[in-house]
Amino acid sequence: MRALLLILLLAACGARAPTTPAPQPDEALSRTLRAGRLALDAGRFEEAVRQYGDALRRARERDAPADIADAATGRAAALLGQGNALAARDQAAAVLLDLRRRGVAPPAPLTLAEATARYRLGDPDGALPLLITLRESADHDAALRAAFVEGLIADARQDGPALRAARARQGTPQAFNFRADAAELDARIALLGRDAALAISRAEEAATLRRDALDYRGLGRALEVAADAARLAGEPDREADFAWRAAQGASARGDQAAARRLLTRARNVAADSAMRAAIGRELAALPPG
């Protein structure tokens, strides 16, 4: 009995010790977040959505705002990569609301994800206020990307001053993806100014940089800008070629609606009969829909 009492007393003394144990890392959560990042970087968007979804559930169980934000940002980015802008918007908006309710400042990448999703859904009025909040963000990468999306909105509205202001906010970036953003806005500025040769040159540069950055959706968008510039230049076969190449990329990533739209454009403008026939065969081979 005395020995048992001594053990209990020692245990009690240990419980009152002033030393604070180090927080235990959640290794399962960390592994899942890493797996999601690797899948996202490799363009395996379906896998990234699943991994980040698992991480988000674990982070909610842990009730850790920073981990919730990381997982939600990654999942929204993967959904955007899949072309599911609606789910990306809803994911980002729900977690941003959750974080605000907790009194946590909204992370710039998650705000950017919601803004990008809104832009892709044809809601520039919903995207623009979110993008403006990122102009002075300490997250330089998020600010650069926000400037690009602002430029896309300005271009769609044919607002030259806003487009040039967005481009000016990009400065002279160094990373492939941000250099591609800058080159694409330069092409759009040239196109708005009816300088077809410069627009084609900068759009082709953007396409090359997108390829180097493994941004194939962006590559297709740059080729469409080049097609617009070729149309301005009065070069129908060149317009058809750019549109055709963009269509093939869209088809390869499963975006059959974009592939059909672009192939139809290419076929309709091609002056060369052999090119027109080849494009028509690809168009006919697309799945119905």
GROMACS .gro file of C-alpha atoms in nm:
model
  289
    1MET     CA    1   0.000   0.000   0.000
    2ARG     CA    2   0.283   0.238   0.089
    3ALA     CA    3   0.454   0.169  -0.246
    4LEU     CA    4   0.130   0.237  -0.432
    5LEU     CA    5   0.085   0.566  -0.245
    6LEU     CA    6   0.439   0.671  -0.330
    7ILE     CA    7   0.379   0.601  -0.701
    8LEU     CA    8   0.061   0.810  -0.695
    9LEU     CA    9   0.238   1.096  -0.519
   10LEU     CA   10   0.522   1.090  -0.770
   11ALA     CA   11   0.272   1.097  -1.053
   12ALA     CA   12   0.093   1.391  -0.895
   13CYS     CA   13   0.418   1.576  -0.852
   14GLY     CA   14   0.497   1.513  -1.217
   15ALA     CA   15   0.159   1.656  -1.322
   16ARG     CA   16   0.241   1.979  -1.136
   17ALA     CA   17   0.580   2.019  -1.299
   18PRO     CA   18   0.621   2.366  -1.456
   19THR     CA   19   0.772   2.239  -1.781
   20THR     CA   20   0.539   2.264  -2.083
   21PRO     CA   21   0.550   1.974  -2.330
   22ALA     CA   22   0.612   2.061  -2.692
   23PRO     CA   23   0.299   2.056  -2.914
   24GLN     CA   24   0.258   1.725  -3.091
   25PRO     CA   25   0.271   1.763  -3.470
   26ASP     CA   26  -0.003   1.590  -3.664
   27GLU     CA   27   0.211   1.375  -3.891
   28ALA     CA   28  -0.089   1.231  -4.076
   29LEU     CA   29  -0.209   1.580  -4.165
   30SER     CA   30   0.140   1.688  -4.273
   31ARG     CA   31   0.177   1.383  -4.497
   32THR     CA   32  -0.159   1.443  -4.662
   33LEU     CA   33  -0.082   1.810  -4.723
   34ARG     CA   34   0.252   1.714  -4.880
   35ALA     CA   35   0.084   1.454  -5.099
   36GLY     CA   36  -0.169   1.712  -5.213
   37ARG     CA   37   0.105   1.960  -5.299
   38LEU     CA   38   0.302   1.701  -5.497
   39ALA     CA   39  -0.009   1.601  -5.692
   40LEU     CA   40  -0.101   1.964  -5.758
   41ASP     CA   41   0.249   2.052  -5.878
   42ALA     CA   42   0.242   1.752  -6.112
   43GLY     CA   43  -0.096   1.850  -6.255
   44ARG     CA   44  -0.270   1.543  -6.111
   45PHE     CA   45  -0.571   1.748  -6.014
   46GLU     CA   46  -0.812   1.466  -5.929
   47GLU     CA   47  -0.561   1.319  -5.685
   48ALA     CA   48  -0.487   1.665  -5.543
   49VAL     CA   49  -0.858   1.730  -5.482
   50ARG     CA   50  -0.881   1.401  -5.292
   51GLN     CA   51  -0.564   1.451  -5.087
   52TYR     CA   52  -0.648   1.809  -4.993
   53GLY     CA   53  -1.003   1.703  -4.910
   54ASP     CA   54  -0.865   1.444  -4.668
   55ALA     CA   55  -0.632   1.707  -4.524
   56LEU     CA   56  -0.919   1.953  -4.481
   57ARG     CA   57  -1.124   1.698  -4.286
   58ARG     CA   58  -0.824   1.626  -4.064
   59ALA     CA   59  -0.756   1.997  -4.014
   60ARG     CA   60  -1.118   2.056  -3.912
   61GLU     CA   61  -1.091   1.771  -3.663
   62ARG     CA   62  -0.776   1.936  -3.530
   63ASP     CA   63  -0.961   2.271  -3.526
   64ALA     CA   64  -0.648   2.444  -3.658
   65PRO     CA   65  -0.725   2.757  -3.865
   66ALA     CA   66  -0.388   2.769  -4.042
   67ASP     CA   67  -0.414   2.405  -4.149
   68ILE     CA   68  -0.775   2.454  -4.258
   69ALA     CA   69  -0.667   2.750  -4.473
   70ASP     CA   70  -0.376   2.555  -4.628
   71ALA     CA   71  -0.590   2.254  -4.713
   72ALA     CA   72  -0.878   2.464  -4.850
   73THR     CA   73  -0.642   2.673  -5.064
   74GLY     CA   74  -0.485   2.362  -5.213
   75ARG     CA   75  -0.822   2.199  -5.278
   76ALA     CA   76  -0.959   2.516  -5.443
   77ALA     CA   77  -0.649   2.537  -5.664
   78ALA     CA   78  -0.689   2.171  -5.765
   79LEU     CA   79  -1.057   2.225  -5.844
   80LEU     CA   80  -0.962   2.520  -6.063
   81GLY     CA   81  -0.708   2.297  -6.234
   82GLN     CA   82  -0.987   2.049  -6.304
   83GLY     CA   83  -1.197   2.328  -6.452
   84ASN     CA   84  -1.451   2.310  -6.169
   85ALA     CA   85  -1.468   2.681  -6.088
   86LEU     CA   86  -1.806   2.652  -5.914
   87ALA     CA   87  -1.678   2.404  -5.656
   88ALA     CA   88  -1.357   2.607  -5.615
   89ARG     CA   89  -1.555   2.925  -5.547
   90ASP     CA   90  -1.778   2.753  -5.292
   91GLN     CA   91  -1.482   2.588  -5.118
   92ALA     CA   92  -1.286   2.911  -5.087
   93ALA     CA   93  -1.584   3.124  -4.987
   94ALA     CA   94  -1.696   2.879  -4.715
   95VAL     CA   95  -1.352   2.859  -4.553
   96LEU     CA   96  -1.294   3.235  -4.577
   97LEU     CA   97  -1.624   3.286  -4.393
   98ASP     CA   98  -1.517   3.029  -4.134
   99LEU     CA   99  -1.184   3.206  -4.079
  100ARG     CA  100  -1.345   3.549  -4.049
  101ARG     CA  101  -1.585   3.410  -3.790
  102ARG     CA  102  -1.283   3.295  -3.591
  103GLY     CA  103  -1.122   3.639  -3.620
  104VAL     CA  104  -0.846   3.506  -3.848
  105ALA     CA  105  -0.723   3.730  -4.129
  106PRO     CA  106  -0.809   3.578  -4.467
  107PRO     CA  107  -0.500   3.428  -4.635
  108ALA     CA  108  -0.415   3.595  -4.965
  109PRO     CA  109  -0.393   3.270  -5.168
  110LEU     CA  110  -0.741   3.163  -5.057
  111THR     CA  111  -0.884   3.506  -5.141
  112LEU     CA  112  -0.714   3.480  -5.480
  113ALA     CA  113  -0.867   3.135  -5.536
  114GLU     CA  114  -1.217   3.268  -5.478
  115ALA     CA  115  -1.155   3.570  -5.702
  116THR     CA  116  -1.015   3.353  -5.982
  117ALA     CA  117  -1.311   3.114  -5.957
  118ARG     CA  118  -1.555   3.404  -5.973
  119TYR     CA  119  -1.379   3.543  -6.280
  120ARG     CA  120  -1.395   3.206  -6.455
  121LEU     CA  121  -1.764   3.180  -6.370
  122GLY     CA  122  -1.829   3.509  -6.549
  123ASP     CA  123  -1.866   3.713  -6.229
  124PRO     CA  124  -1.606   3.993  -6.268
  125ASP     CA  125  -1.805   4.218  -6.037
  126GLY     CA  126  -1.768   3.958  -5.763
  127ALA     CA  127  -1.402   3.895  -5.840
  128LEU     CA  128  -1.277   4.253  -5.864
  129PRO     CA  129  -1.331   4.364  -5.500
  130LEU     CA  130  -1.142   4.056  -5.381
  131LEU     CA  131  -0.857   4.124  -5.622
  132ILE     CA  132  -0.831   4.488  -5.514
  133THR     CA  133  -0.775   4.377  -5.153
  134LEU     CA  134  -0.464   4.191  -5.273
  135ARG     CA  135  -0.292   4.486  -5.441
  136GLU     CA  136  -0.088   4.567  -5.131
  137SER     CA  137  -0.067   4.213  -4.999
  138ALA     CA  138   0.252   4.104  -4.826
  139ASP     CA  139   0.218   3.783  -5.027
  140HIS     CA  140   0.400   3.903  -5.339
  141ASP     CA  141   0.304   3.603  -5.551
  142ALA     CA  142  -0.066   3.646  -5.472
  143ALA     CA  143  -0.044   4.018  -5.554
  144LEU     CA  144   0.121   3.943  -5.890
  145ARG     CA  145  -0.140   3.687  -5.986
  146ALA     CA  146  -0.421   3.916  -5.872
  147ALA     CA  147  -0.285   4.188  -6.101
  148PHE     CA  148  -0.299   3.942  -6.390
  149VAL     CA  149  -0.663   3.850  -6.327
  150GLU     CA  150  -0.745   4.221  -6.294
  151GLY     CA  151  -0.583   4.266  -6.634
  152LEU     CA  152  -0.799   3.991  -6.785
  153ILE     CA  153  -1.111   4.159  -6.650
  154ALA     CA  154  -1.000   4.496  -6.785
  155ASP     CA  155  -0.926   4.342  -7.125
  156ALA     CA  156  -1.270   4.179  -7.141
  157ARG     CA  157  -1.419   4.523  -7.072
  158GLN     CA  158  -1.194   4.686  -7.333
  159ASP     CA  159  -1.068   4.916  -7.056
  160GLY     CA  160  -0.722   5.015  -7.177
  161PRO     CA  161  -0.620   5.231  -6.879
  162ALA     CA  162  -0.718   4.959  -6.628
  163LEU     CA  163  -0.538   4.696  -6.837
  164ARG     CA  164  -0.219   4.901  -6.850
  165ALA     CA  165  -0.243   4.975  -6.475
  166ALA     CA  166  -0.273   4.603  -6.401
  167ARG     CA  167   0.030   4.534  -6.619
  168ALA     CA  168   0.228   4.806  -6.442
  169ARG     CA  169   0.158   4.641  -6.107
  170GLN     CA  170   0.329   4.326  -6.236
  171GLY     CA  171   0.662   4.500  -6.287
  172THR     CA  172   0.936   4.275  -6.426
  173PRO     CA  173   0.879   3.932  -6.270
  174GLN     CA  174   1.136   3.653  -6.291
  175ALA     CA  175   0.946   3.323  -6.247
  176PHE     CA  176   0.818   3.149  -6.560
  177ASN     CA  177   0.452   3.173  -6.464
  178PHE     CA  178   0.461   3.543  -6.376
  179ARG     CA  179   0.668   3.627  -6.684
  180ALA     CA  180   0.401   3.449  -6.886
  181ASP     CA  181   0.131   3.656  -6.716
  182ALA     CA  182   0.318   3.976  -6.806
  183ALA     CA  183   0.374   3.868  -7.167
  184GLU     CA  184   0.007   3.780  -7.206
  185LEU     CA  185  -0.107   4.118  -7.076
  186ASP     CA  186   0.145   4.284  -7.309
  187ALA     CA  187  -0.014   4.091  -7.597
  188ARG     CA  188  -0.361   4.200  -7.493
  189ILE     CA  189  -0.247   4.564  -7.464
  190ALA     CA  190  -0.095   4.543  -7.814
  191LEU     CA  191  -0.413   4.385  -7.948
  192LEU     CA  192  -0.624   4.660  -7.794
  193GLY     CA  193  -0.390   4.911  -7.959
  194ARG     CA  194  -0.431   4.724  -8.291
  195ASP     CA  195  -0.063   4.632  -8.314
  196ALA     CA  196  -0.112   4.280  -8.451
  197ALA     CA  197   0.257   4.197  -8.502
  198LEU     CA  198   0.350   4.284  -8.143
  199ALA     CA  199   0.043   4.105  -8.010
  200ILE     CA  200   0.137   3.784  -8.192
  201SER     CA  201   0.499   3.807  -8.076
  202ARG     CA  202   0.408   3.858  -7.711
  203ALA     CA  203   0.131   3.595  -7.720
  204GLU     CA  204   0.374   3.337  -7.863
  205GLU     CA  205   0.625   3.428  -7.592
  206ALA     CA  206   0.353   3.382  -7.330
  207ALA     CA  207   0.267   3.042  -7.477
  208THR     CA  208   0.630   2.929  -7.459
  209LEU     CA  209   0.660   3.044  -7.099
  210ARG     CA  210   0.333   2.869  -7.009
  211ARG     CA  211   0.476   2.550  -7.156
  212ASP     CA  212   0.791   2.589  -6.946
  213ALA     CA  213   0.577   2.646  -6.636
  214LEU     CA  214   0.358   2.340  -6.717
  215ASP     CA  215   0.054   2.572  -6.735
  216TYR     CA  216  -0.122   2.413  -7.030
  217ARG     CA  217  -0.457   2.581  -6.975
  218GLY     CA  218  -0.278   2.917  -6.982
  219LEU     CA  219  -0.089   2.807  -7.293
  220GLY     CA  220  -0.419   2.752  -7.472
  221ARG     CA  221  -0.542   3.094  -7.365
  222ALA     CA  222  -0.225   3.257  -7.502
  223LEU     CA  223  -0.275   3.077  -7.834
  224GLU     CA  224  -0.627   3.220  -7.850
  225VAL     CA  225  -0.485   3.570  -7.805
  226ALA     CA  226  -0.243   3.496  -8.089
  227ALA     CA  227  -0.538   3.382  -8.303
  228ASP     CA  228  -0.718   3.710  -8.232
  229ALA     CA  229  -0.406   3.900  -8.335
  230ALA     CA  230  -0.372   3.696  -8.654
  231ARG     CA  231  -0.731   3.782  -8.739
  232LEU     CA  232  -0.650   4.150  -8.687
  233ALA     CA  233  -0.349   4.107  -8.918
  234GLY     CA  234  -0.573   3.956  -9.186
  235GLU     CA  235  -0.396   3.617  -9.181
  236PRO     CA  236  -0.677   3.356  -9.177
  237ASP     CA  237  -0.459   3.045  -9.205
  238ARG     CA  238  -0.240   3.166  -8.920
  239GLU     CA  239  -0.552   3.238  -8.714
  240ALA     CA  240  -0.678   2.888  -8.791
  241ASP     CA  241  -0.344   2.735  -8.692
  242PHE     CA  242  -0.336   2.909  -8.353
  243ALA     CA  243  -0.700   2.819  -8.283
  244TRP     CA  244  -0.642   2.459  -8.396
  245ARG     CA  245  -0.345   2.418  -8.162
  246ALA     CA  246  -0.544   2.562  -7.873
  247ALA     CA  247  -0.828   2.320  -7.956
  248GLN     CA  248  -0.596   2.021  -7.948
  249GLY     CA  249  -0.473   2.120  -7.603
  250ALA     CA  250  -0.830   2.166  -7.478
  251SER     CA  251  -0.929   1.825  -7.611
  252ALA     CA  252  -0.624   1.660  -7.452
  253ARG     CA  253  -0.721   1.788  -7.107
  254GLY     CA  254  -1.084   1.684  -7.153
  255ASP     CA  255  -1.240   2.026  -7.217
  256GLN     CA  256  -1.446   1.917  -7.515
  257ALA     CA  257  -1.665   2.229  -7.518
  258ALA     CA  258  -1.359   2.452  -7.565
  259ALA     CA  259  -1.216   2.211  -7.821
  260ARG     CA  260  -1.538   2.221  -8.023
  261ARG     CA  261  -1.556   2.602  -8.010
  262LEU     CA  262  -1.194   2.643  -8.118
  263LEU     CA  263  -1.205   2.380  -8.392
  264THR     CA  264  -1.521   2.540  -8.530
  265ARG     CA  265  -1.345   2.875  -8.536
  266ALA     CA  266  -1.039   2.727  -8.705
  267ARG     CA  267  -1.242   2.547  -8.970
  268ASN     CA  268  -1.452   2.853  -9.044
  269VAL     CA  269  -1.156   3.084  -9.106
  270ALA     CA  270  -0.903   2.850  -9.271
  271ALA     CA  271  -0.838   2.952  -9.630
  272ASP     CA  272  -0.639   2.640  -9.712
  273SER     CA  273  -0.877   2.360  -9.817
  274ALA     CA  274  -0.652   2.079  -9.690
  275MET     CA  275  -0.626   2.246  -9.349
  276ARG     CA  276  -1.001   2.300  -9.342
  277ALA     CA  277  -1.065   1.934  -9.421
  278ALA     CA  278  -0.824   1.812  -9.150
  279ILE     CA  279  -0.982   2.039  -8.892
  280GLY     CA  280  -1.326   1.918  -8.998
  281ARG     CA  281  -1.221   1.556  -8.938
  282GLU     CA  282  -1.102   1.639  -8.586
  283LEU     CA  283  -1.424   1.824  -8.519
  284ALA     CA  284  -1.631   1.527  -8.636
  285ALA     CA  285  -1.428   1.292  -8.413
  286LEU     CA  286  -1.513   1.482  -8.095
  287PRO     CA  287  -1.765   1.318  -7.861
  288PRO     CA  288  -2.119   1.452  -7.911
  289GLY     CA  289  -2.224   1.728  -7.678
   0.00000   0.00000   0.00000
